[in-house]
PDB file of C-alpha atoms in Angstrom:
ATOM      1  CA  UNK A   1       0.000   0.000   0.000  1.00  0.00           C
ATOM      2  CA  UNK A   2       1.263   3.484  -0.900  1.00  0.00           C
ATOM      3  CA  UNK A   3      -0.110   6.766   0.425  1.00  0.00           C
ATOM      4  CA  UNK A   4       0.665   9.956  -1.445  1.00  0.00           C
ATOM      5  CA  UNK A   5       0.501  13.622  -0.489  1.00  0.00           C
ATOM      6  CA  UNK A   6       1.131  16.515  -2.881  1.00  0.00           C
ATOM      7  CA  UNK A   7       2.273  20.031  -2.030  1.00  0.00           C
ATOM      8  CA  UNK A   8       3.657  23.108  -3.739  1.00  0.00           C
ATOM      9  CA  UNK A   9       0.707  24.338  -5.749  1.00  0.00           C
ATOM     10  CA  UNK A  10      -0.344  27.957  -5.859  1.00  0.00           C
ATOM     11  CA  UNK A  11      -1.232  31.010  -7.890  1.00  0.00           C
ATOM     12  CA  UNK A  12       1.470  32.284 -10.242  1.00  0.00           C
ATOM     13  CA  UNK A  13       1.768  34.437 -13.324  1.00  0.00           C
ATOM     14  CA  UNK A  14       2.475  33.213 -16.815  1.00  0.00           C
ATOM     15  CA  UNK A  15       6.179  32.592 -17.258  1.00  0.00           C
ATOM     16  CA  UNK A  16       6.769  31.790 -13.590  1.00  0.00           C
ATOM     17  CA  UNK A  17       7.964  28.498 -12.127  1.00  0.00           C
ATOM     18  CA  UNK A  18       6.626  26.144  -9.481  1.00  0.00           C
ATOM     19  CA  UNK A  19       7.953  22.961  -7.939  1.00  0.00           C
ATOM     20  CA  UNK A  20       5.457  20.352  -6.863  1.00  0.00           C
ATOM     21  CA  UNK A  21       6.374  17.655  -4.366  1.00  0.00           C
ATOM     22  CA  UNK A  22       4.738  14.345  -3.598  1.00  0.00           C
ATOM     23  CA  UNK A  23       5.677  12.558  -0.405  1.00  0.00           C
ATOM     24  CA  UNK A  24       5.012   8.846  -0.301  1.00  0.00           C
ATOM     25  CA  UNK A  25       4.641   6.420   2.543  1.00  0.00           C
ATOM     26  CA  UNK A  26       5.227   2.715   2.224  1.00  0.00           C
ATOM     27  CA  UNK A  27       8.370   0.649   1.856  1.00  0.00           C
ATOM     28  CA  UNK A  28       7.881  -0.053  -1.848  1.00  0.00           C
ATOM     29  CA  UNK A  29       8.474   3.506  -3.069  1.00  0.00           C
ATOM     30  CA  UNK A  30      11.927   2.813  -4.493  1.00  0.00           C
ATOM     31  CA  UNK A  31      10.586   0.110  -6.802  1.00  0.00           C
ATOM     32  CA  UNK A  32       7.485   1.991  -7.907  1.00  0.00           C
ATOM     33  CA  UNK A  33       6.868   3.855 -11.144  1.00  0.00           C
ATOM     34  CA  UNK A  34       5.556   7.319 -10.301  1.00  0.00           C
ATOM     35  CA  UNK A  35       3.590   9.778 -12.376  1.00  0.00           C
ATOM     36  CA  UNK A  36       2.021  13.208 -12.388  1.00  0.00           C
ATOM     37  CA  UNK A  37      -1.382  13.859 -13.874  1.00  0.00           C
ATOM     38  CA  UNK A  38      -3.511  16.979 -14.052  1.00  0.00           C
ATOM     39  CA  UNK A  39      -7.168  17.795 -14.397  1.00  0.00           C
ATOM     40  CA  UNK A  40      -8.444  21.149 -15.557  1.00  0.00           C
ATOM     41  CA  UNK A  41     -12.026  22.240 -14.826  1.00  0.00           C
ATOM     42  CA  UNK A  42     -14.450  20.437 -17.091  1.00  0.00           C
ATOM     43  CA  UNK A  43     -11.755  18.233 -18.599  1.00  0.00           C
ATOM     44  CA  UNK A  44     -10.573  14.690 -18.102  1.00  0.00           C
ATOM     45  CA  UNK A  45      -7.514  13.887 -16.048  1.00  0.00           C
ATOM     46  CA  UNK A  46      -4.467  13.764 -18.313  1.00  0.00           C
ATOM     47  CA  UNK A  47      -0.945  12.441 -18.068  1.00  0.00           C
ATOM     48  CA  UNK A  48       1.847  14.939 -17.458  1.00  0.00           C
ATOM     49  CA  UNK A  49       5.017  13.008 -16.662  1.00  0.00           C
ATOM     50  CA  UNK A  50       6.285   9.646 -15.457  1.00  0.00           C
ATOM     51  CA  UNK A  51       9.485   8.311 -13.930  1.00  0.00           C
ATOM     52  CA  UNK A  52      10.930   4.839 -13.485  1.00  0.00           C
ATOM     53  CA  UNK A  53      11.856   3.451 -10.061  1.00  0.00           C
ATOM     54  CA  UNK A  54      15.536   4.318 -10.464  1.00  0.00           C
ATOM     55  CA  UNK A  55      14.816   7.677 -12.104  1.00  0.00           C
ATOM     56  CA  UNK A  56      16.730   6.647 -15.193  1.00  0.00           C
ATOM     57  CA  UNK A  57      13.722   6.695 -17.498  1.00  0.00           C
ATOM     58  CA  UNK A  58      11.196   9.499 -17.832  1.00  0.00           C
ATOM     59  CA  UNK A  59       8.425  10.411 -20.211  1.00  0.00           C
ATOM     60  CA  UNK A  60       6.359  13.544 -20.732  1.00  0.00           C
ATOM     61  CA  UNK A  61       3.201  14.724 -22.396  1.00  0.00           C
ATOM     62  CA  UNK A  62       3.991  16.715 -25.519  1.00  0.00           C
ATOM     63  CA  UNK A  63       2.309  19.770 -24.021  1.00  0.00           C
ATOM     64  CA  UNK A  64       4.884  20.032 -21.210  1.00  0.00           C
ATOM     65  CA  UNK A  65       8.000  18.608 -22.848  1.00  0.00           C
ATOM     66  CA  UNK A  66      10.906  21.015 -22.486  1.00  0.00           C
ATOM     67  CA  UNK A  67       9.192  22.990 -19.709  1.00  0.00           C
ATOM     68  CA  UNK A  68       8.514  20.420 -16.975  1.00  0.00           C
ATOM     69  CA  UNK A  69      10.981  18.056 -15.316  1.00  0.00           C
ATOM     70  CA  UNK A  70      10.089  15.058 -13.179  1.00  0.00           C
ATOM     71  CA  UNK A  71      12.580  13.696 -10.651  1.00  0.00           C
ATOM     72  CA  UNK A  72      12.608  11.612  -7.520  1.00  0.00           C
ATOM     73  CA  UNK A  73      14.519  11.110  -4.285  1.00  0.00           C
ATOM     74  CA  UNK A  74      14.156   7.500  -3.196  1.00  0.00           C
ATOM     75  CA  UNK A  75      15.832   8.157   0.152  1.00  0.00           C
ATOM     76  CA  UNK A  76      13.203  10.761   1.004  1.00  0.00           C
ATOM     77  CA  UNK A  77      10.451   8.838  -0.827  1.00  0.00           C
ATOM     78  CA  UNK A  78       9.495  11.958  -2.726  1.00  0.00           C
ATOM     79  CA  UNK A  79       8.805  12.709  -6.375  1.00  0.00           C
ATOM     80  CA  UNK A  80       9.022  16.225  -7.786  1.00  0.00           C
ATOM     81  CA  UNK A  81       7.634  18.110 -10.735  1.00  0.00           C
ATOM     82  CA  UNK A  82       9.588  21.225 -11.666  1.00  0.00           C
ATOM     83  CA  UNK A  83       7.381  23.409 -13.831  1.00  0.00           C
ATOM     84  CA  UNK A  84       8.978  26.277 -15.740  1.00  0.00           C
ATOM     85  CA  UNK A  85       7.590  28.787 -18.233  1.00  0.00           C
ATOM     86  CA  UNK A  86       4.090  28.187 -16.948  1.00  0.00           C
ATOM     87  CA  UNK A  87       1.164  29.030 -19.190  1.00  0.00           C
ATOM     88  CA  UNK A  88      -2.495  29.729 -18.357  1.00  0.00           C
ATOM     89  CA  UNK A  89      -3.369  26.408 -19.982  1.00  0.00           C
ATOM     90  CA  UNK A  90      -1.323  24.660 -17.289  1.00  0.00           C
ATOM     91  CA  UNK A  91      -3.980  25.666 -14.763  1.00  0.00           C
ATOM     92  CA  UNK A  92      -5.302  22.458 -13.189  1.00  0.00           C
ATOM     93  CA  UNK A  93      -5.349  20.254 -10.134  1.00  0.00           C
ATOM     94  CA  UNK A  94      -2.154  18.210 -10.192  1.00  0.00           C
ATOM     95  CA  UNK A  95      -2.144  14.651  -8.905  1.00  0.00           C
ATOM     96  CA  UNK A  96       0.687  12.346  -7.966  1.00  0.00           C
ATOM     97  CA  UNK A  97       0.160   8.671  -8.762  1.00  0.00           C
ATOM     98  CA  UNK A  98       1.950   5.373  -8.251  1.00  0.00           C
ATOM     99  CA  UNK A  99       1.863   2.120 -10.124  1.00  0.00           C
ATOM    100  CA  UNK A 100       1.856  -1.157  -8.251  1.00  0.00           C
ATOM    101  CA  UNK A 101       5.313  -2.377  -7.260  1.00  0.00           C
ATOM    102  CA  UNK A 102       5.021  -5.344  -9.637  1.00  0.00           C
ATOM    103  CA  UNK A 103       5.320  -2.997 -12.649  1.00  0.00           C
ATOM    104  CA  UNK A 104       8.464  -1.192 -13.794  1.00  0.00           C
ATOM    105  CA  UNK A 105       7.364   0.093 -17.187  1.00  0.00           C
ATOM    106  CA  UNK A 106       6.410   3.714 -17.731  1.00  0.00           C
ATOM    107  CA  UNK A 107       2.795   4.412 -18.624  1.00  0.00           C
ATOM    108  CA  UNK A 108       0.736   7.436 -19.565  1.00  0.00           C
ATOM    109  CA  UNK A 109      -2.567   5.676 -18.876  1.00  0.00           C
ATOM    110  CA  UNK A 110      -4.551   6.578 -15.773  1.00  0.00           C
ATOM    111  CA  UNK A 111      -5.750   2.992 -15.539  1.00  0.00           C
ATOM    112  CA  UNK A 112      -2.195   1.746 -14.935  1.00  0.00           C
ATOM    113  CA  UNK A 113      -1.775   3.765 -11.750  1.00  0.00           C
ATOM    114  CA  UNK A 114      -3.198   2.237  -8.606  1.00  0.00           C
ATOM    115  CA  UNK A 115      -2.553   4.846  -5.921  1.00  0.00           C
ATOM    116  CA  UNK A 116      -3.429   8.536  -6.046  1.00  0.00           C
ATOM    117  CA  UNK A 117      -2.876  11.618  -3.948  1.00  0.00           C
ATOM    118  CA  UNK A 118      -5.520  14.229  -3.166  1.00  0.00           C
ATOM    119  CA  UNK A 119      -4.106  16.780  -5.577  1.00  0.00           C
ATOM    120  CA  UNK A 120      -2.690  20.282  -5.376  1.00  0.00           C
ATOM    121  CA  UNK A 121      -4.092  23.238  -7.278  1.00  0.00           C
ATOM    122  CA  UNK A 122      -2.042  25.259  -9.741  1.00  0.00           C
ATOM    123  CA  UNK A 123      -3.452  28.467 -11.173  1.00  0.00           C
ATOM    124  CA  UNK A 124      -1.526  30.389 -13.810  1.00  0.00           C
ATOM    125  CA  UNK A 125      -2.778  33.887 -14.535  1.00  0.00           C
ATOM    126  CA  UNK A 126      -2.132  35.631 -17.827  1.00  0.00           C
TER     127      UNK A 126
END
């Protein structure tokens, strides 16, 4: 079982940066694929970024590639999302998610993630 808690959201202006954090509990964190998703008002939850258990493999949605960076600290059981050059269209609730420890492949599908945090809100004003 993995419990996740996001932090770091807020209200920023276009062009600013934010760093989201997701603290995880549970001994399996270091062997768990982690991901960030987001959900804007009236839209479906969409994939943002994913990272392998070792951190050696990452993948991103095309809409954030080159602006966002996912990373992790397995000692602190925390995954991060560094968001630069924020745009109003990045406004959403951001969710941290974890795959089951039996899986080590990256995935952009919501259905492949078994544990979810409560989300943190990011608002980017123009």
